[in-house]
Backbone as JSON Lines, residues from 0, in Angstrom:
{"i":0,"aa":"M","n":[-5.71,-7.17,-19.92],"ca":[-6.28,-6.03,-19.54],"c":[-5.44,-4.86,-20.33]}
{"i":1,"aa":"G","n":[-6.03,-3.69,-20.74],"ca":[-5.25,-2.67,-21.44],"c":[-4.4,-1.89,-20.45]}
{"i":2,"aa":"A","n":[-3.48,-1.11,-20.88],"ca":[-2.71,-0.16,-20.12],"c":[-3.64,0.92,-19.43]}
{"i":3,"aa":"G","n":[-3.22,1.26,-18.38],"ca":[-4.14,2.25,-17.64],"c":[-5.36,1.78,-16.91]}
{"i":4,"aa":"V","n":[-5.47,0.43,-16.84],"ca":[-6.73,-0.09,-16.11],"c":[-6.17,-0.12,-14.72]}
{"i":5,"aa":"E","n":[-7.02,0.57,-13.82],"ca":[-6.95,0.72,-12.35],"c":[-7.21,-0.72,-11.77]}
{"i":6,"aa":"R","n":[-6.18,-1.17,-10.98],"ca":[-6.36,-2.43,-10.44],"c":[-6.5,-2.35,-8.93]}
{"i":7,"aa":"I","n":[-6.35,-1.24,-8.31],"ca":[-6.36,-1.17,-6.77],"c":[-6.91,0.19,-6.29]}
{"i":8,"aa":"A","n":[-7.83,0.19,-5.36],"ca":[-8.24,1.39,-4.88],"c":[-8.3,1.32,-3.44]}
{"i":9,"aa":"V","n":[-8.9,2.33,-2.65],"ca":[-8.95,2.38,-1.26],"c":[-10.25,2.85,-0.63]}
{"i":10,"aa":"T","n":[-10.93,2.39,0.23],"ca":[-12.2,2.99,0.86],"c":[-11.91,4.36,1.7]}
{"i":11,"aa":"R","n":[-13.02,4.91,1.84],"ca":[-12.78,5.99,2.67],"c":[-12.17,5.89,4.05]}
{"i":12,"aa":"A","n":[-12.71,4.72,4.66],"ca":[-12.38,4.2,6.07],"c":[-10.86,3.95,5.99]}
{"i":13,"aa":"A","n":[-10.43,3.13,4.9],"ca":[-9.08,2.72,4.89],"c":[-8.27,4.01,4.75]}
{"i":14,"aa":"G","n":[-8.83,4.74,3.9],"ca":[-7.92,6.2,3.69],"c":[-7.65,6.9,4.91]}
{"i":15,"aa":"E","n":[-8.61,6.92,5.76],"ca":[-8.61,7.73,7.1],"c":[-7.59,6.84,8.02]}
{"i":16,"aa":"L","n":[-7.55,5.55,8.05],"ca":[-6.59,4.94,8.7],"c":[-5.16,5.11,8.24]}
{"i":17,"aa":"L","n":[-4.92,4.93,6.81],"ca":[-3.69,5.33,6.3],"c":[-3.29,6.49,6.62]}
{"i":18,"aa":"R","n":[-4.02,7.72,6.7],"ca":[-3.69,9.1,7.03],"c":[-3.2,8.95,8.53]}
{"i":19,"aa":"A","n":[-3.7,8.29,9.5],"ca":[-3.29,8.15,10.95],"c":[-1.94,7.43,10.8]}
{"i":20,"aa":"L","n":[-1.93,6.35,10.16],"ca":[-0.79,5.37,10.27],"c":[0.52,6.28,9.61]}
{"i":21,"aa":"R","n":[0.17,7.04,8.55],"ca":[1.37,7.81,7.9],"c":[1.72,8.71,8.93]}
{"i":22,"aa":"E","n":[0.98,9.37,9.7],"ca":[1.32,10.4,10.77],"c":[2.42,9.72,11.79]}
{"i":23,"aa":"Q","n":[2.08,8.56,12.08],"ca":[2.73,7.84,13.08],"c":[3.97,7.02,12.8]}
{"i":24,"aa":"H","n":[3.97,6.71,11.58],"ca":[4.98,5.76,10.92],"c":[5.92,6.39,9.85]}
{"i":25,"aa":"G","n":[5.5,7.3,9.14],"ca":[5.97,7.96,7.94],"c":[5.53,7.03,6.7]}
{"i":26,"aa":"P","n":[6.19,7.3,5.63],"ca":[5.73,6.61,4.25],"c":[5.27,5.22,4.35]}
{"i":27,"aa":"L","n":[4.36,4.71,3.84],"ca":[3.5,3.24,3.95],"c":[3.95,2.47,2.57]}
{"i":28,"aa":"M","n":[3.64,1.37,2.92],"ca":[3.46,0.34,1.77],"c":[2.63,-0.79,2.05]}
{"i":29,"aa":"F","n":[2.0,-1.59,1.25],"ca":[1.15,-2.82,1.42],"c":[2.03,-3.85,0.76]}
{"i":30,"aa":"H","n":[1.9,-5.24,1.28],"ca":[2.29,-6.44,0.58],"c":[0.93,-7.37,0.73]}
{"i":31,"aa":"Q","n":[0.57,-8.08,-0.27],"ca":[-0.31,-9.07,-0.17],"c":[0.4,-10.24,-0.56]}
{"i":32,"aa":"S","n":[0.31,-11.32,0.28],"ca":[0.85,-12.66,-0.22],"c":[-0.13,-13.43,-0.46]}
{"i":33,"aa":"G","n":[0.23,-14.55,-0.93],"ca":[-0.81,-15.72,-1.14],"c":[-0.93,-16.83,-0.08]}
{"i":34,"aa":"G","n":[-0.45,-16.46,1.28],"ca":[-0.51,-17.3,2.3],"c":[-1.93,-17.54,2.95]}
{"i":35,"aa":"C","n":[-1.94,-18.32,4.0],"ca":[-3.23,-18.51,4.45],"c":[-3.33,-17.5,5.71]}
{"i":36,"aa":"C","n":[-4.65,-17.67,6.28],"ca":[-4.93,-17.03,7.43],"c":[-4.56,-15.37,7.38]}
{"i":37,"aa":"D","n":[-3.96,-14.75,8.34],"ca":[-3.43,-13.53,8.38],"c":[-2.56,-13.22,7.14]}
{"i":38,"aa":"G","n":[-1.93,-14.16,6.47],"ca":[-0.92,-14.04,5.45],"c":[-1.8,-13.72,4.07]}
{"i":39,"aa":"S","n":[-3.12,-13.98,4.17],"ca":[-4.11,-13.63,2.93],"c":[-4.52,-12.27,2.99]}
{"i":40,"aa":"A","n":[-4.24,-11.5,4.02],"ca":[-4.73,-10.1,4.35],"c":[-3.66,-9.17,3.78]}
{"i":41,"aa":"P","n":[-3.86,-7.96,3.22],"ca":[-2.91,-7.04,3.13],"c":[-2.32,-6.64,4.19]}
{"i":42,"aa":"M","n":[-0.98,-6.6,4.14],"ca":[-0.23,-6.06,5.32],"c":[0.48,-4.74,5.0]}
{"i":43,"aa":"C","n":[0.27,-3.91,6.18],"ca":[0.66,-2.45,5.89],"c":[2.04,-2.32,6.79]}
{"i":44,"aa":"Y","n":[3.16,-1.83,6.06],"ca":[4.48,-1.68,6.78],"c":[4.82,-0.23,6.48]}
{"i":45,"aa":"P","n":[5.82,0.19,7.26],"ca":[6.63,1.31,6.86],"c":[7.28,1.19,5.51]}
{"i":46,"aa":"A","n":[7.15,2.26,4.61],"ca":[7.84,1.85,3.29],"c":[9.13,1.44,3.16]}
{"i":47,"aa":"G","n":[9.59,0.26,2.44],"ca":[10.89,-0.46,2.46],"c":[11.07,-1.36,3.56]}
{"i":48,"aa":"E","n":[10.19,-1.36,4.57],"ca":[10.49,-2.35,5.68],"c":[10.29,-3.87,5.17]}
{"i":49,"aa":"F","n":[9.52,-3.93,4.25],"ca":[9.1,-5.36,3.63],"c":[9.95,-5.49,2.45]}
{"i":50,"aa":"R","n":[10.88,-6.37,2.42],"ca":[11.79,-6.41,1.32],"c":[11.1,-7.21,0.09]}
{"i":51,"aa":"T","n":[10.79,-6.47,-0.97],"ca":[10.11,-7.11,-2.21],"c":[11.29,-7.69,-3.27]}
{"i":52,"aa":"G","n":[10.97,-8.52,-4.02],"ca":[11.95,-9.11,-4.85],"c":[11.27,-9.68,-6.21]}
{"i":53,"aa":"G","n":[11.93,-10.4,-6.95],"ca":[11.44,-10.81,-8.27],"c":[10.28,-11.62,-8.17]}
{"i":54,"aa":"S","n":[10.0,-12.06,-6.97],"ca":[8.74,-12.96,-6.88],"c":[7.32,-12.01,-6.48]}
{"i":55,"aa":"D","n":[7.66,-10.67,-6.7],"ca":[6.63,-9.58,-6.31],"c":[6.2,-8.72,-7.44]}
{"i":56,"aa":"V","n":[5.07,-8.34,-7.45],"ca":[4.35,-7.5,-8.66],"c":[4.01,-6.13,-7.86]}
{"i":57,"aa":"L","n":[4.47,-5.12,-8.36],"ca":[3.72,-3.79,-8.02],"c":[2.37,-3.61,-8.67]}
{"i":58,"aa":"L","n":[1.36,-3.81,-7.94],"ca":[0.1,-3.65,-8.59],"c":[-0.33,-2.44,-8.79]}
{"i":59,"aa":"G","n":[0.06,-1.52,-7.67],"ca":[-0.29,-0.15,-7.95],"c":[0.2,0.93,-6.96]}
{"i":60,"aa":"R","n":[-0.04,2.14,-7.18],"ca":[0.33,3.16,-6.24],"c":[-0.79,3.78,-5.8]}
{"i":61,"aa":"L","n":[-1.07,3.65,-4.64],"ca":[-2.44,4.26,-4.01],"c":[-2.21,5.81,-3.85]}
{"i":62,"aa":"A","n":[-3.11,6.58,-4.25],"ca":[-3.1,7.98,-4.0],"c":[-4.01,8.08,-3.09]}
{"i":63,"aa":"V","n":[-3.73,8.63,-1.79],"ca":[-4.69,8.64,-0.53],"c":[-4.42,10.15,-0.17]}
{"i":64,"aa":"A","n":[-5.71,10.77,-0.18],"ca":[-5.94,12.06,0.14],"c":[-5.23,12.25,1.52]}
{"i":65,"aa":"G","n":[-4.57,13.2,1.76],"ca":[-3.77,13.61,3.0],"c":[-2.51,12.99,3.21]}
{"i":66,"aa":"V","n":[-2.17,12.05,2.37],"ca":[-0.92,11.25,2.44],"c":[-0.07,11.91,1.37]}
{"i":67,"aa":"P","n":[1.0,12.39,1.68],"ca":[1.98,13.13,0.69],"c":[2.4,12.38,-0.43]}
{"i":68,"aa":"E","n":[2.74,11.08,-0.42],"ca":[3.21,10.11,-1.33],"c":[2.4,8.83,-1.47]}
{"i":69,"aa":"P","n":[2.51,8.51,-2.79],"ca":[1.85,7.35,-3.06],"c":[2.08,6.08,-2.08]}
{"i":70,"aa":"V","n":[0.97,5.15,-1.8],"ca":[1.3,3.96,-1.1],"c":[1.28,2.95,-1.96]}
{"i":71,"aa":"D","n":[2.54,2.35,-2.13],"ca":[2.72,1.36,-3.1],"c":[1.98,0.02,-2.45]}
{"i":72,"aa":"F","n":[1.48,-0.75,-3.33],"ca":[0.79,-1.98,-3.16],"c":[1.26,-3.01,-3.95]}
{"i":73,"aa":"W","n":[2.13,-4.05,-3.16],"ca":[2.69,-4.98,-3.77],"c":[1.92,-6.43,-3.58]}
{"i":74,"aa":"M","n":[2.2,-7.32,-4.52],"ca":[1.58,-8.66,-4.29],"c":[2.48,-9.66,-4.79]}
{"i":75,"aa":"S","n":[2.49,-10.78,-4.2],"ca":[3.32,-11.96,-4.52],"c":[2.81,-12.36,-6.16]}
{"i":76,"aa":"A","n":[3.72,-12.61,-6.93],"ca":[3.5,-13.01,-8.34],"c":[2.77,-14.32,-8.46]}
{"i":77,"aa":"D","n":[2.61,-15.17,-7.36],"ca":[1.81,-16.28,-7.54],"c":[0.33,-15.82,-7.31]}
{"i":78,"aa":"Q","n":[0.13,-14.9,-6.33],"ca":[-1.09,-14.51,-5.89],"c":[-1.77,-13.62,-7.03]}
{"i":79,"aa":"F","n":[-0.85,-12.78,-7.73],"ca":[-1.42,-11.92,-8.98],"c":[-1.72,-12.97,-9.98]}
{"i":80,"aa":"A","n":[-1.06,-14.06,-10.36],"ca":[-1.44,-14.98,-11.37],"c":[-2.95,-15.29,-11.1]}
{"i":81,"aa":"R","n":[-3.33,-15.45,-9.85],"ca":[-4.62,-15.83,-9.48],"c":[-5.72,-14.75,-9.51]}
{"i":82,"aa":"W","n":[-5.28,-13.54,-9.35],"ca":[-6.2,-12.67,-9.2],"c":[-5.91,-11.48,-10.42]}
{"i":83,"aa":"R","n":[-5.18,-11.7,-11.33],"ca":[-4.96,-10.8,-12.38],"c":[-6.14,-10.09,-13.06]}
{"i":84,"aa":"H","n":[-7.32,-10.81,-13.03],"ca":[-8.37,-10.19,-13.61],"c":[-9.37,-9.55,-12.74]}
{"i":85,"aa":"T","n":[-8.97,-9.3,-11.58],"ca":[-9.93,-8.67,-10.66],"c":[-9.29,-7.37,-10.28]}
{"i":86,"aa":"H","n":[-10.37,-6.41,-9.65],"ca":[-10.1,-5.11,-9.15],"c":[-10.06,-5.37,-7.76]}
{"i":87,"aa":"L","n":[-8.97,-4.79,-6.94],"ca":[-9.14,-4.97,-5.37],"c":[-9.49,-3.54,-4.85]}
{"i":88,"aa":"T","n":[-9.92,-3.7,-3.81],"ca":[-10.26,-2.36,-2.96],"c":[-9.84,-2.8,-1.55]}
{"i":89,"aa":"V","n":[-8.91,-1.92,-0.96],"ca":[-8.35,-2.06,0.34],"c":[-9.52,-1.46,1.2]}
{"i":90,"aa":"D","n":[-9.9,-2.06,2.1],"ca":[-10.86,-1.75,3.26],"c":[-10.39,-1.82,4.57]}
{"i":91,"aa":"V","n":[-11.23,-1.53,5.56],"ca":[-10.69,-1.76,6.93],"c":[-12.03,-2.27,7.72]}
{"i":92,"aa":"V","n":[-11.78,-3.17,8.74],"ca":[-12.87,-3.57,9.39],"c":[-12.52,-3.96,10.92]}
{"i":93,"aa":"P","n":[-13.45,-3.87,11.84],"ca":[-13.11,-4.07,13.14],"c":[-12.47,-5.46,13.29]}
{"i":94,"aa":"G","n":[-11.56,-5.76,14.25],"ca":[-11.03,-7.03,14.49],"c":[-9.5,-7.07,14.54]}
{"i":95,"aa":"R","n":[-9.03,-8.19,14.9],"ca":[-7.44,-8.2,15.14],"c":[-6.88,-8.75,13.88]}
{"i":96,"aa":"G","n":[-5.91,-7.95,13.35],"ca":[-5.1,-8.35,12.19],"c":[-3.81,-9.0,12.56]}
{"i":97,"aa":"S","n":[-2.89,-9.14,11.74],"ca":[-1.57,-9.63,12.09],"c":[-0.9,-8.76,12.97]}
{"i":98,"aa":"G","n":[-0.05,-9.39,13.82],"ca":[1.01,-8.62,14.66],"c":[1.89,-7.86,13.95]}
{"i":99,"aa":"F","n":[2.05,-8.22,12.66],"ca":[3.14,-7.38,11.94],"c":[2.7,-6.29,11.08]}
{"i":100,"aa":"S","n":[1.38,-6.06,10.9],"ca":[0.81,-5.24,10.14],"c":[0.55,-3.89,11.16]}
{"i":101,"aa":"L","n":[0.8,-2.79,10.59],"ca":[0.83,-1.47,11.43],"c":[-0.66,-1.26,12.05]}
{"i":102,"aa":"E","n":[-1.66,-1.85,11.54],"ca":[-2.98,-1.17,11.97],"c":[-3.2,-2.18,13.31]}
{"i":103,"aa":"A","n":[-2.7,-3.37,13.62],"ca":[-2.86,-4.37,14.42],"c":[-3.12,-3.67,16.01]}
{"i":104,"aa":"P","n":[-2.47,-2.76,16.36],"ca":[-2.69,-2.21,17.85],"c":[-3.86,-1.33,17.72]}
{"i":105,"aa":"E","n":[-4.49,-0.93,16.62],"ca":[-5.75,-0.14,16.46],"c":[-6.91,-0.89,16.72]}
{"i":106,"aa":"G","n":[-7.04,-2.13,16.75],"ca":[-8.24,-2.88,16.88],"c":[-9.09,-3.1,15.69]}
{"i":107,"aa":"V","n":[-8.26,-2.93,14.62],"ca":[-8.98,-3.01,13.16],"c":[-7.8,-3.84,12.22]}
{"i":108,"aa":"R","n":[-8.47,-4.19,11.13],"ca":[-7.57,-4.97,10.18],"c":[-7.89,-4.49,8.72]}
{"i":109,"aa":"F","n":[-6.96,-4.53,7.99],"ca":[-7.12,-4.19,6.45],"c":[-7.66,-5.64,5.89]}
{"i":110,"aa":"L","n":[-8.5,-5.46,4.9],"ca":[-8.92,-6.66,4.19],"c":[-9.19,-6.33,2.51]}
{"i":111,"aa":"I","n":[-9.11,-7.16,1.67],"ca":[-9.48,-6.71,0.3],"c":[-10.8,-7.31,-0.12]}
{"i":112,"aa":"R","n":[-11.42,-6.32,-0.79],"ca":[-12.82,-6.62,-1.51],"c":[-12.31,-6.77,-3.02]}
{"i":113,"aa":"S","n":[-13.01,-7.74,-3.49],"ca":[-12.57,-7.83,-5.06],"c":[-13.79,-7.97,-6.1]}
{"i":114,"aa":"R","n":[-13.42,-7.54,-7.15],"ca":[-14.71,-7.91,-8.25],"c":[-13.9,-7.95,-9.57]}
{"i":115,"aa":"L","n":[-14.39,-8.74,-10.46],"ca":[-13.78,-8.83,-11.8],"c":[-13.61,-7.54,-12.52]}
{"i":116,"aa":"L","n":[-12.54,-7.26,-13.18],"ca":[-12.31,-5.99,-13.92],"c":[-13.44,-5.7,-14.72]}
{"i":117,"aa":"T","n":[-13.91,-6.52,-15.48],"ca":[-14.97,-6.44,-16.53],"c":[-16.27,-6.15,-15.98]}
{"i":118,"aa":"E","n":[-16.53,-6.54,-14.51],"ca":[-17.81,-6.51,-13.99],"c":[-18.59,-5.3,-14.08]}
{"i":119,"aa":"G","n":[-18.04,-4.08,-13.83],"ca":[-18.63,-2.93,-13.67],"c":[-19.28,-2.27,-15.02]}
{"i":120,"aa":"P","n":[-18.16,-2.22,-16.05],"ca":[-18.69,-1.83,-17.26],"c":[-19.75,-2.74,-18.06]}
{"i":121,"aa":"R","n":[-19.6,-4.09,-17.88],"ca":[-20.54,-5.03,-18.51],"c":[-22.13,-4.78,-17.74]}
{"i":122,"aa":"S","n":[-22.03,-4.65,-16.35],"ca":[-23.28,-4.81,-15.73],"c":[-23.85,-3.31,-15.6]}
{"i":123,"aa":"G","n":[-23.03,-2.24,-15.92],"ca":[-23.43,-0.73,-15.81],"c":[-23.41,-0.37,-14.35]}
{"i":124,"aa":"R","n":[-23.24,-1.09,-13.33],"ca":[-23.02,-0.9,-12.13],"c":[-21.73,-0.1,-11.88]}
{"i":125,"aa":"P","n":[-21.63,0.77,-10.91],"ca":[-20.33,1.4,-10.58],"c":[-19.47,0.3,-9.95]}
{"i":126,"aa":"P","n":[-18.09,0.43,-10.04],"ca":[-17.18,-0.67,-9.79],"c":[-17.29,-1.12,-8.25]}
{"i":127,"aa":"N","n":[-17.76,-0.11,-7.41],"ca":[-17.76,-0.69,-5.98],"c":[-19.12,-0.72,-5.56]}
{"i":128,"aa":"E","n":[-20.01,-1.25,-6.24],"ca":[-21.44,-1.51,-6.04],"c":[-21.66,-2.99,-6.31]}
{"i":129,"aa":"E","n":[-22.22,-3.59,-5.55],"ca":[-22.61,-5.01,-5.39],"c":[-24.03,-5.12,-6.0]}
{"i":130,"aa":"P","n":[-24.5,-6.45,-6.63],"ca":[-25.97,-6.53,-7.18],"c":[-26.59,-6.16,-5.95]}
{"i":131,"aa":"G","n":[-27.94,-5.65,-6.02],"ca":[-28.69,-5.07,-5.03],"c":[-28.57,-3.85,-4.42]}
{"i":132,"aa":"G","n":[-27.32,-3.46,-4.93],"ca":[-26.98,-1.87,-4.53],"c":[-26.3,-1.57,-3.35]}
{"i":133,"aa":"R","n":[-25.82,-2.93,-2.67],"ca":[-24.72,-2.76,-1.58],"c":[-23.42,-2.1,-1.9]}
{"i":134,"aa":"R","n":[-23.32,-0.98,-1.4],"ca":[-22.06,-0.43,-1.46],"c":[-21.07,-0.6,-0.55]}
{"i":135,"aa":"W","n":[-19.75,-0.75,-0.89],"ca":[-18.61,-1.01,0.0],"c":[-17.41,-0.2,-0.12]}
């Protein structure tokens, strides 16, 4: 993929939750591992609380309206190797997330919605619209 390709975005609902979490906890970050169960969900932490290293990739820096600094989105290199051709959108849904992610006490959890990076331009659909017009 060429330079400047946007790989990560955030839905309006996730942005609202991130603003509230930022107010409670300060600057934020995400990490997406390749684990199973809750380990497959994006985990939200206070910035710097999750230690990243050589086995992690900085996928992007989310600009969220009302959050003064970007929210870094990290992913394990193994996971990135499998998802390198996808665009990811951080969303939020009702349910119980991991006890370590900041949204857990709110009764919601972050999740990832994905599409192939080439899907939108090839099909003529907006990048966040599924076949049949269902938007997410």
